[in-house]
Coordinates of C-alpha atoms in Angstrom, one line a residue:
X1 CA 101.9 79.9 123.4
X2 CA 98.9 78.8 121.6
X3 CA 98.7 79.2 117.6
X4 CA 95.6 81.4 117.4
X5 CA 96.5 83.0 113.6
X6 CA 96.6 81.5 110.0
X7 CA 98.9 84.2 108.1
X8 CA 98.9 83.5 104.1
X9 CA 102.3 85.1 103.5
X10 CA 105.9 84.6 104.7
X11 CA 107.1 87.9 102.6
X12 CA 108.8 90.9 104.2
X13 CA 105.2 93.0 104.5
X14 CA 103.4 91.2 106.6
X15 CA 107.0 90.3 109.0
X16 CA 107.2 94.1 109.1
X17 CA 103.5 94.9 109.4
X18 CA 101.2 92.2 111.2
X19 CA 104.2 90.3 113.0
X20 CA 105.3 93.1 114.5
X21 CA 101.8 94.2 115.7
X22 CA 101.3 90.4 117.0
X23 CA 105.2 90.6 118.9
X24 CA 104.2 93.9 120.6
X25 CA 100.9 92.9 121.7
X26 CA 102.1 89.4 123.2
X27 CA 105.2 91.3 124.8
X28 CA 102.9 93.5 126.4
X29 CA 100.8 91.1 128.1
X30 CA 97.8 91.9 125.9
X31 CA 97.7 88.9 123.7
X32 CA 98.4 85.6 123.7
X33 CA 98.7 84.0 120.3
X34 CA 101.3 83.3 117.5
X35 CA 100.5 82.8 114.0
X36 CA 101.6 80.2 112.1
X37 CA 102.5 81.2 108.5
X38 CA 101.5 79.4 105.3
X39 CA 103.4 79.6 102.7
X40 CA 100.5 81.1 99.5
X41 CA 103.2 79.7 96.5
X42 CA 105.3 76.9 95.6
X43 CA 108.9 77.6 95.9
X44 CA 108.5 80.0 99.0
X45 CA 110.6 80.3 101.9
X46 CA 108.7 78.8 105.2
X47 CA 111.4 75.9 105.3
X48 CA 114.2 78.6 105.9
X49 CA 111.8 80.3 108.0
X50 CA 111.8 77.0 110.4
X51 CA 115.6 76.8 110.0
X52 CA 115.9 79.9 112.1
X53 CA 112.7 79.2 114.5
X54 CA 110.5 81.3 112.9
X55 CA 112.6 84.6 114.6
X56 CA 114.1 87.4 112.5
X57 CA 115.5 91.2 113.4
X58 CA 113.1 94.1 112.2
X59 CA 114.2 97.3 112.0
X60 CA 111.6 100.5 111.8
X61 CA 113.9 103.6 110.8
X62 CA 112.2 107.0 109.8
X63 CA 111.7 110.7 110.8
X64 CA 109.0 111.1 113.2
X65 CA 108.4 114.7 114.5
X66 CA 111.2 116.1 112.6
X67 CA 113.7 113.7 114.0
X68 CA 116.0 110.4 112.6
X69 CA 114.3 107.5 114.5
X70 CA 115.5 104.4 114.8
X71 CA 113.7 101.2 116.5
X72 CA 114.6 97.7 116.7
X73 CA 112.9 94.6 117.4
X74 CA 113.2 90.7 117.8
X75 CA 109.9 89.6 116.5
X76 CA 109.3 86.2 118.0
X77 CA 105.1 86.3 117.1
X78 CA 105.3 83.3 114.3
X79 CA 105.5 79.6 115.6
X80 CA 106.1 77.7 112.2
X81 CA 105.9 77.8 108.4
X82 CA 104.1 75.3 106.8
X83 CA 104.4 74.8 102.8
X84 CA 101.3 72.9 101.8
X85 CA 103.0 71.8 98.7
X86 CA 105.4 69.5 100.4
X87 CA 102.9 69.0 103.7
X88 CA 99.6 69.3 103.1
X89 CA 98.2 67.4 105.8
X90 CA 99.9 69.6 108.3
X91 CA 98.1 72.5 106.6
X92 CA 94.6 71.0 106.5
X93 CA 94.9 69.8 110.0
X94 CA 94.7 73.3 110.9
X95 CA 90.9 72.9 110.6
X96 CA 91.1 71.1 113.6
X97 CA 92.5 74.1 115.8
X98 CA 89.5 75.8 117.6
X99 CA 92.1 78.0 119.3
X100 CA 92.5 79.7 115.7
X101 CA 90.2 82.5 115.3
X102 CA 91.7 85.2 112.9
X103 CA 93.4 85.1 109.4
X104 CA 95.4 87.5 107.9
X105 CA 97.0 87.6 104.4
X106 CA 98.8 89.2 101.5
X107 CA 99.3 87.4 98.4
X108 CA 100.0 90.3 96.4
X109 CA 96.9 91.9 94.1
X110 CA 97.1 89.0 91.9
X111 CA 96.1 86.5 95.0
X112 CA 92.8 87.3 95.9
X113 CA 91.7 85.5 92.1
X114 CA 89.6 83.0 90.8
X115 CA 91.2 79.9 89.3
X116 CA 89.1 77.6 87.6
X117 CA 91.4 75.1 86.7
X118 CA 91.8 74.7 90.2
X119 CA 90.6 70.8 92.0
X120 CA 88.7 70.5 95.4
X121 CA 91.3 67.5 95.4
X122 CA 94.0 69.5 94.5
X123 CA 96.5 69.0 97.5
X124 CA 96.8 71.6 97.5
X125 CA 94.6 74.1 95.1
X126 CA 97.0 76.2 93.4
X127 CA 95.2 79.5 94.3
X128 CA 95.1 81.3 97.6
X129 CA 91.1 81.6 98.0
X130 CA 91.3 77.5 96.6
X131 CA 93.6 76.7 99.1
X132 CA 91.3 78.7 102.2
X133 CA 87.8 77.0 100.6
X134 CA 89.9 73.5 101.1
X135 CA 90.3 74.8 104.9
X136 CA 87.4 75.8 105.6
X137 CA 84.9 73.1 103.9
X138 CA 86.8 70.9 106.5
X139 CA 86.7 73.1 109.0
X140 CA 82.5 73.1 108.2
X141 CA 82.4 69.7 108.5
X142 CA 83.9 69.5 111.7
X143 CA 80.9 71.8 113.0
X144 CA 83.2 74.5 114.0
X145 CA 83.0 78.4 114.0
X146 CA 84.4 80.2 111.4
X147 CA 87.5 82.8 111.3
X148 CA 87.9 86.5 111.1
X149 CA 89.8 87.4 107.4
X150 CA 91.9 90.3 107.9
X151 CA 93.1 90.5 104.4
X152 CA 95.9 92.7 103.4
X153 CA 96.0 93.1 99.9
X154 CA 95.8 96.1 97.8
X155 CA 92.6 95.9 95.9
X156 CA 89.5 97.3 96.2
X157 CA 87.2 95.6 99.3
X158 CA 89.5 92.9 99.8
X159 CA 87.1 91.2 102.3
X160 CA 84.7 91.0 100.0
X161 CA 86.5 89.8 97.5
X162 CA 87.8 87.2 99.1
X163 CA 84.5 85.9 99.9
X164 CA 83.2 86.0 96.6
X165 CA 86.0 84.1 95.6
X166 CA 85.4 81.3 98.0
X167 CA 81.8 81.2 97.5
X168 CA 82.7 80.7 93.7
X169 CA 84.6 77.6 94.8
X170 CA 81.8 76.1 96.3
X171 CA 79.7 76.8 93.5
X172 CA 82.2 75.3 91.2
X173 CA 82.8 72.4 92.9
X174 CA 79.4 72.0 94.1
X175 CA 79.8 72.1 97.4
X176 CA 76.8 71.8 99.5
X177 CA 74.5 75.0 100.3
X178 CA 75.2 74.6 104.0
X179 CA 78.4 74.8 103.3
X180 CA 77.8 78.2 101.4
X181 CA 75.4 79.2 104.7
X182 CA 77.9 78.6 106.8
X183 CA 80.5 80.9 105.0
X184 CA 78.3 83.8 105.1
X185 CA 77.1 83.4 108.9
X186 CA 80.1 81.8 111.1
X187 CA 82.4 83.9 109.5
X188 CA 83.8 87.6 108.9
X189 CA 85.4 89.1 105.4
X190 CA 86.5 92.7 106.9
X191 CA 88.0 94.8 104.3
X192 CA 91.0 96.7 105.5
X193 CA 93.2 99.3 104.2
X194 CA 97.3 98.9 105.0
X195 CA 99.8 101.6 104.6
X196 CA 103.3 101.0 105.7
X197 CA 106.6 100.6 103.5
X198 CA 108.1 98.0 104.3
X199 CA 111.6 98.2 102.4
X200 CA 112.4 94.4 103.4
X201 CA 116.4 93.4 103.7
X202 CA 118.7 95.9 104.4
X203 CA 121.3 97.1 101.9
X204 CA 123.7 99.1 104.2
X205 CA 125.7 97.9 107.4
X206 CA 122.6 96.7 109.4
X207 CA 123.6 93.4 107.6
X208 CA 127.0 93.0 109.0
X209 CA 124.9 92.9 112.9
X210 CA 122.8 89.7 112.0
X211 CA 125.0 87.5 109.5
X212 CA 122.5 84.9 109.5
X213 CA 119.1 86.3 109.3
X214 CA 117.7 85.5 106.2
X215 CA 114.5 87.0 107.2
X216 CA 116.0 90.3 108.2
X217 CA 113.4 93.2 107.8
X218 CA 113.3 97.2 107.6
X219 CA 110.2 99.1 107.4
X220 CA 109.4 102.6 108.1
X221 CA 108.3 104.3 111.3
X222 CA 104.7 105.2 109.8
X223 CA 101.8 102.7 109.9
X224 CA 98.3 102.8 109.7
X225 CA 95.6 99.8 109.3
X226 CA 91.9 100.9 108.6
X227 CA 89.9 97.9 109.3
X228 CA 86.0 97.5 108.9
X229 CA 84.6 95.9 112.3
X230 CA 85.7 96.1 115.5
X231 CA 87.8 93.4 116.9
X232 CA 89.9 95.6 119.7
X233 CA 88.2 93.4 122.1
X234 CA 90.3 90.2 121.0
X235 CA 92.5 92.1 119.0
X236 CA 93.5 94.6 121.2
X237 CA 95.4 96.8 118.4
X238 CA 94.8 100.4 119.6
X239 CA 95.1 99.7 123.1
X240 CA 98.8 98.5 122.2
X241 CA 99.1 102.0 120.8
X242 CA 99.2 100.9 117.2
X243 CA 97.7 103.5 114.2
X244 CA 94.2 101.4 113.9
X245 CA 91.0 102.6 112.7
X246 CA 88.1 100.3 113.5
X247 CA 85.5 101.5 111.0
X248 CA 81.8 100.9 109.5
X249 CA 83.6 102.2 106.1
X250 CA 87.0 102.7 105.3
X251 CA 86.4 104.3 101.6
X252 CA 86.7 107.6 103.1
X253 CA 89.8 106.6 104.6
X254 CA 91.0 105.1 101.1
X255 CA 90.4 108.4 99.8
X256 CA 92.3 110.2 102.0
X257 CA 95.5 108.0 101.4
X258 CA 95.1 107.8 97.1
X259 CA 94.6 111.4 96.7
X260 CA 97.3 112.7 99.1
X261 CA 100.0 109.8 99.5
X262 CA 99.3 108.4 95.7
X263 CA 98.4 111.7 94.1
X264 CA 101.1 113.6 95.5
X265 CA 103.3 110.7 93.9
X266 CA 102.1 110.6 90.4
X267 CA 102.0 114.6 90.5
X268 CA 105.7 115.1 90.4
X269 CA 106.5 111.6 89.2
X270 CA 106.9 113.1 85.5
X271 CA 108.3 117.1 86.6
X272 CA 111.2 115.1 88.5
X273 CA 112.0 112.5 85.7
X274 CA 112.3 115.3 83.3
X275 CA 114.5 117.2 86.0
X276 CA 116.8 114.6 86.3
X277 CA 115.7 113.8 90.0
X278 CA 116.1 110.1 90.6
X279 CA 114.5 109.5 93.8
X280 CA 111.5 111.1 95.9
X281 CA 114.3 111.9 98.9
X282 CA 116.0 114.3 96.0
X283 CA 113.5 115.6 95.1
X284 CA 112.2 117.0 98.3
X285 CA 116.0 118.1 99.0
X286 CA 115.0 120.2 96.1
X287 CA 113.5 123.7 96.7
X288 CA 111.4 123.7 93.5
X289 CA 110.6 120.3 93.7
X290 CA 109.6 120.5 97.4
X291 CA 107.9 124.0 96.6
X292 CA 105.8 122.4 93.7
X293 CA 104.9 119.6 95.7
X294 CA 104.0 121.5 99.3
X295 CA 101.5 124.1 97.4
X296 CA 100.0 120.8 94.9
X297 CA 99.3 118.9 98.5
X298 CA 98.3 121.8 100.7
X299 CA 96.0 124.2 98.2
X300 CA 95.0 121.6 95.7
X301 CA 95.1 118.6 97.3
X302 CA 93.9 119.1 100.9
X303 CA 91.3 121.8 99.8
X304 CA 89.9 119.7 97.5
X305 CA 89.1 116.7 99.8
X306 CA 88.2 118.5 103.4
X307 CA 91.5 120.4 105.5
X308 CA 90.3 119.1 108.6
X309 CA 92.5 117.8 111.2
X310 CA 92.7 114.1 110.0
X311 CA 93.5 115.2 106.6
X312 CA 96.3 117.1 107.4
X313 CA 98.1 114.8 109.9
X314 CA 98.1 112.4 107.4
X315 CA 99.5 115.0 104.9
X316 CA 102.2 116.0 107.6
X317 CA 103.2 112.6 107.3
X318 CA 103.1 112.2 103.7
X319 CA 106.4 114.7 103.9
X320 CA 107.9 113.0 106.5
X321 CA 107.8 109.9 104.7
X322 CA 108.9 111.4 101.9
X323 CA 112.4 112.4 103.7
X324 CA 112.9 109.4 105.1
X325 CA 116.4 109.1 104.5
X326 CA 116.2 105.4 104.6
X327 CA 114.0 104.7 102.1
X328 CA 115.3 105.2 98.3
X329 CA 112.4 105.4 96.7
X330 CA 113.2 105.7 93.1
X331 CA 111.1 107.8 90.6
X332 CA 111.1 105.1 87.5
X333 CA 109.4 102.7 89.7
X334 CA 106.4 105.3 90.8
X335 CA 106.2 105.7 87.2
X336 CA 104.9 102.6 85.7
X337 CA 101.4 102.9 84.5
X338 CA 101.0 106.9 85.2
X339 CA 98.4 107.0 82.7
X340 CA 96.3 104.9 84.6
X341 CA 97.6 106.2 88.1
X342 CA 96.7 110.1 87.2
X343 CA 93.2 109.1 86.2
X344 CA 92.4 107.2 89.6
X345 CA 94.5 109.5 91.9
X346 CA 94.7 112.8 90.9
X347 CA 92.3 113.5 88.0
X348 CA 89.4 113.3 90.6
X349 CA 91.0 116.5 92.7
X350 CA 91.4 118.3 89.7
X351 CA 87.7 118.3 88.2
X352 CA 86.4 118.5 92.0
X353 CA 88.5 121.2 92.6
X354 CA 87.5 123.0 89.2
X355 CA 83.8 122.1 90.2
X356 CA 84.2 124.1 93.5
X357 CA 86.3 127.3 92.6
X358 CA 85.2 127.3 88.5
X359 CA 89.3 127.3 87.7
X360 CA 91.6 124.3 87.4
X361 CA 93.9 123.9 89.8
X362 CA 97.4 125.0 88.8
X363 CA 100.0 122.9 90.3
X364 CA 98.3 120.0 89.1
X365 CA 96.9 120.9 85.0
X366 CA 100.6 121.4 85.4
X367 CA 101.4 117.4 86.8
X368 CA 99.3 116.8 83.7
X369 CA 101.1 119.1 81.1
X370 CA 104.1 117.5 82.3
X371 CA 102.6 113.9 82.3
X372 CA 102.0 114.3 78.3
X373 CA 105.1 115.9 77.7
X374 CA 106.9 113.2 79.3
X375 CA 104.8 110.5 77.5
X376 CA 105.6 112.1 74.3
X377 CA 109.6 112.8 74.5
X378 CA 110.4 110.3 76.8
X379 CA 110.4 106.2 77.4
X380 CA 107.9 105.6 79.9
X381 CA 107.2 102.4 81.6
X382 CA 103.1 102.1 80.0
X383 CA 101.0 99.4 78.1
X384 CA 102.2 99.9 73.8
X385 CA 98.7 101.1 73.3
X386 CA 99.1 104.1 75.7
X387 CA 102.5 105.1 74.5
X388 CA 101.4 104.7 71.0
X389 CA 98.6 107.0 71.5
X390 CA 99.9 109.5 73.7
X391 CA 103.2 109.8 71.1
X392 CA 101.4 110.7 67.9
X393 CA 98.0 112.3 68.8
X394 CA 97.5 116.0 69.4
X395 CA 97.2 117.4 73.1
X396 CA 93.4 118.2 72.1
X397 CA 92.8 114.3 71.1
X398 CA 94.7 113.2 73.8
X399 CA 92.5 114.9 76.3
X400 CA 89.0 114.0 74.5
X401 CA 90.2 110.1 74.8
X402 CA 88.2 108.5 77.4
X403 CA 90.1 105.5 77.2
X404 CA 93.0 107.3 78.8
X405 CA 91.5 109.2 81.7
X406 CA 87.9 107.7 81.9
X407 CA 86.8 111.2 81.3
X408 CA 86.4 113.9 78.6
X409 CA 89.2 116.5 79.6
X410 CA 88.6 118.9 76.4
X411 CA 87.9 121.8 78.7
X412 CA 91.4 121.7 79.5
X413 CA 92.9 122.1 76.2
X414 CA 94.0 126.0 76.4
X415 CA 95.6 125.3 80.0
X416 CA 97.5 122.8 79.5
X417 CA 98.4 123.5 75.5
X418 CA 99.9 126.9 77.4
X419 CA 101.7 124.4 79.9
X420 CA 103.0 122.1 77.6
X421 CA 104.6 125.4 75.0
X422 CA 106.2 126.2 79.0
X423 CA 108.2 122.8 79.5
X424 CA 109.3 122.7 76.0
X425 CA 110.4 126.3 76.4
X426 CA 111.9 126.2 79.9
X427 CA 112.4 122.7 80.9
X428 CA 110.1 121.0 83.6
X429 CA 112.0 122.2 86.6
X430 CA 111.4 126.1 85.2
X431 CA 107.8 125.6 84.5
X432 CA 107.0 124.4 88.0
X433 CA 109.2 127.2 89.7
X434 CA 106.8 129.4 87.1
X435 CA 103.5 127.8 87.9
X436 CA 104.4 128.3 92.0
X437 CA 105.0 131.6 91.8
X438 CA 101.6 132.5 90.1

């Protein structure tokens, strides 16, 4: 089977995301392409990868209509791992390839950067955009057509970032300008949106079936890939019956999944640490957890952003996701950086929602109350300068810093004050089976 995809990444994501897209397509006749992996760091794991042929068990395990699902899979769509560090002549020969048509990546959000101590001679460039502009200069020189970049990390317009990164290589190391042409015309930057989690080896028996694979992978059942363009006619995605939105824009789509999926997150993360709940399965074993949660998502939440249909499935899956009873999800890890999180995911809902019906929204000034409380009597996982001023200032100077929310929240000051005398009164887990009752 030809090679027809350069994947930046060997980690358990993409194997449990793309791979298993690129397995189901080929094994249903409507594809025919592997991708061969390169391996974005030094000290990776495409040599091990070889050592087992490039094929590893995935399983997808979940509740899907109110139901334990389990699915597995051989995936079989990757042909090799190269490591450019140790062959890098393998690597740049792929420029040579006019079979290979699409790349597809996730070096974490730190991998889509700009190094400038990075070399055109490098061999190779230390960073991930370095390492492409190496590819593709010779790939330019050997009058070819460009690729399709289907990038998968988590930042704001990947695509575009990417690009500008690349194009800031060529700058750098003055690289001609029809080099810089042919960048912008013979090739694509889409920027996509992934959601999937992919819990990567297995901690329970599933082990004891596959001894000796290294590369053995669970994910959940739900996935969803939001992807500016339309490739369906090379990449026939949704005809394979996968979750794909081929889109003009997916901001609207981003929305959707950081205020309901991510907000609904940092709303409880602080009302379940303070109850003693470890992990998001707990809490929604929990009947004032779950209530807290259900009426923050479905009156606040949803109300806030549009409760039409798409909205809604999404937020049905949300909870469903949330129960997986594979996935341990633990509430100390959601909480690193709430500050920050609130401000981008659930702040917005709350002064849209205030803007539309002329009251806060209760379930979440309470997320808030609780988030300062939490800050204040607790050890959370934040930058020193957060902690330090969250832990000695006033609730009122707390909510007129706009260097912690990015906004002037003084208008708040008699809700939450009143929320904040409640937790210290009753506990968290009270104040929230208070605040759903009003």
């Amino acid at each position: 089977m030809r090679e027809t995809i350069i994947q930046f990444g060997e980690g358990n994501f993409l194997r449990g995301f793309f791979d298993y897209f690129l397995d189901v397509l080929n094994k249903k006749g409507l594809y025919d392409g592997k991708a061969v992996v390169i391996q974005p760091r030094e000290g990776g794991r495409c040599a091990l990868l070889n050592a087992q042929d490039c094929k590893y068990n995935l399983y997808l395990r979940g509740i899907e209509n109110g139901e334990i699902k389990q699915e597995y899979n051989l995936i079989e769509s990757i042909s090799r791992g190269i490591d450019p560090y140790k062959n890098y002549d393998e690597y740049i020969s792929l420029a040579d390839n006019p079979d290979l048509r699409f790349v597809v990546s996730n070096t974490t959000e730190a991998g889509i950067a700009f190094d400038p101590d990075c070399s055109f001679i490098d061999k190779p460039c230390k960073s991930f955009p370095g390492k492409l502009t190496q590819l593709l200069y010779k790939r330019y020189k050997n009058g070819m057509e460009g690729f399709i970049f289907l990038p998968c990390e988590l930042i704001e317009n990947n695509g575009d970032a990417l690009k500008n990164c690349i194009i800031k290589y060529a700058n750098h190391w003055n690289l001609e300008k029809g080099f810089v042409d042919w960048l912008e015309n013979s090739n694509t930057f889409a920027n996509t949106l992934v959601d999937r989690i992919v819990t990567g080896y297995p901690d329970d028996d599933t082990v004891k079936k596959h001894p000796d694979d290294k590369f053995l992978d669970t994910a959940e059942l739900f996935h969803l890939w939001v992807i500016e363009g339309d490739f369906e006619c090379e990449l026939p995605l949704k005809k394979a019956g996968f979750n794909i939105i081929w889109t003009d824009d997916a901001k609207p789509y981003k929305k959707i999944k950081v205020r309901i999926l991510n907000g609904a997150h940092t709303s409880l993360v602080a009302g379940a640490l303070l109850s003693g709940i470890g992990t998001v399965g707990e809490a929604m074993s929990d009947e004032i957890t779950l209530s807290f949660l259900t009426k923050c998502v479905n009156e606040e939440i949803l109300t806030t952003i549009g409760n039409n249909d798409e909205s809604r499935i999404f937020a049905n899956s949300v909870f469903d996701r949330f129960m997986n009873p594979f996935i341990h999800h633990k509430w100390r890890s959601i909480a690193l950086n709430s500050v920050s999180k609130f401000a981008v995911r659930d702040l917005p809902t709350i002064l849209e929602y205030r803007e539309n019906n002329g009251e806060y929204p209760k379930c979440l000034t309470m997320s808030l109350a609780m988030l300062i409380y939490f800050y204040k009597n607790h050890v959370p996982e934040d930058s020193a300068e957060i902690k330090e001023i969250i832990k000695k200032e006033s609730i009122s100077q707390i909510l007129r810093d706009t260097s912690l929310w990015q906004a002037d929240l003084s208008e708040m000051e008699e809700n939450i004050t009143a929320y904040y005398s409640k937790i210290s009164q009753v506990g968290a887990k009270e104040a929230m089976k208070w605040i759903v009752s009003q």
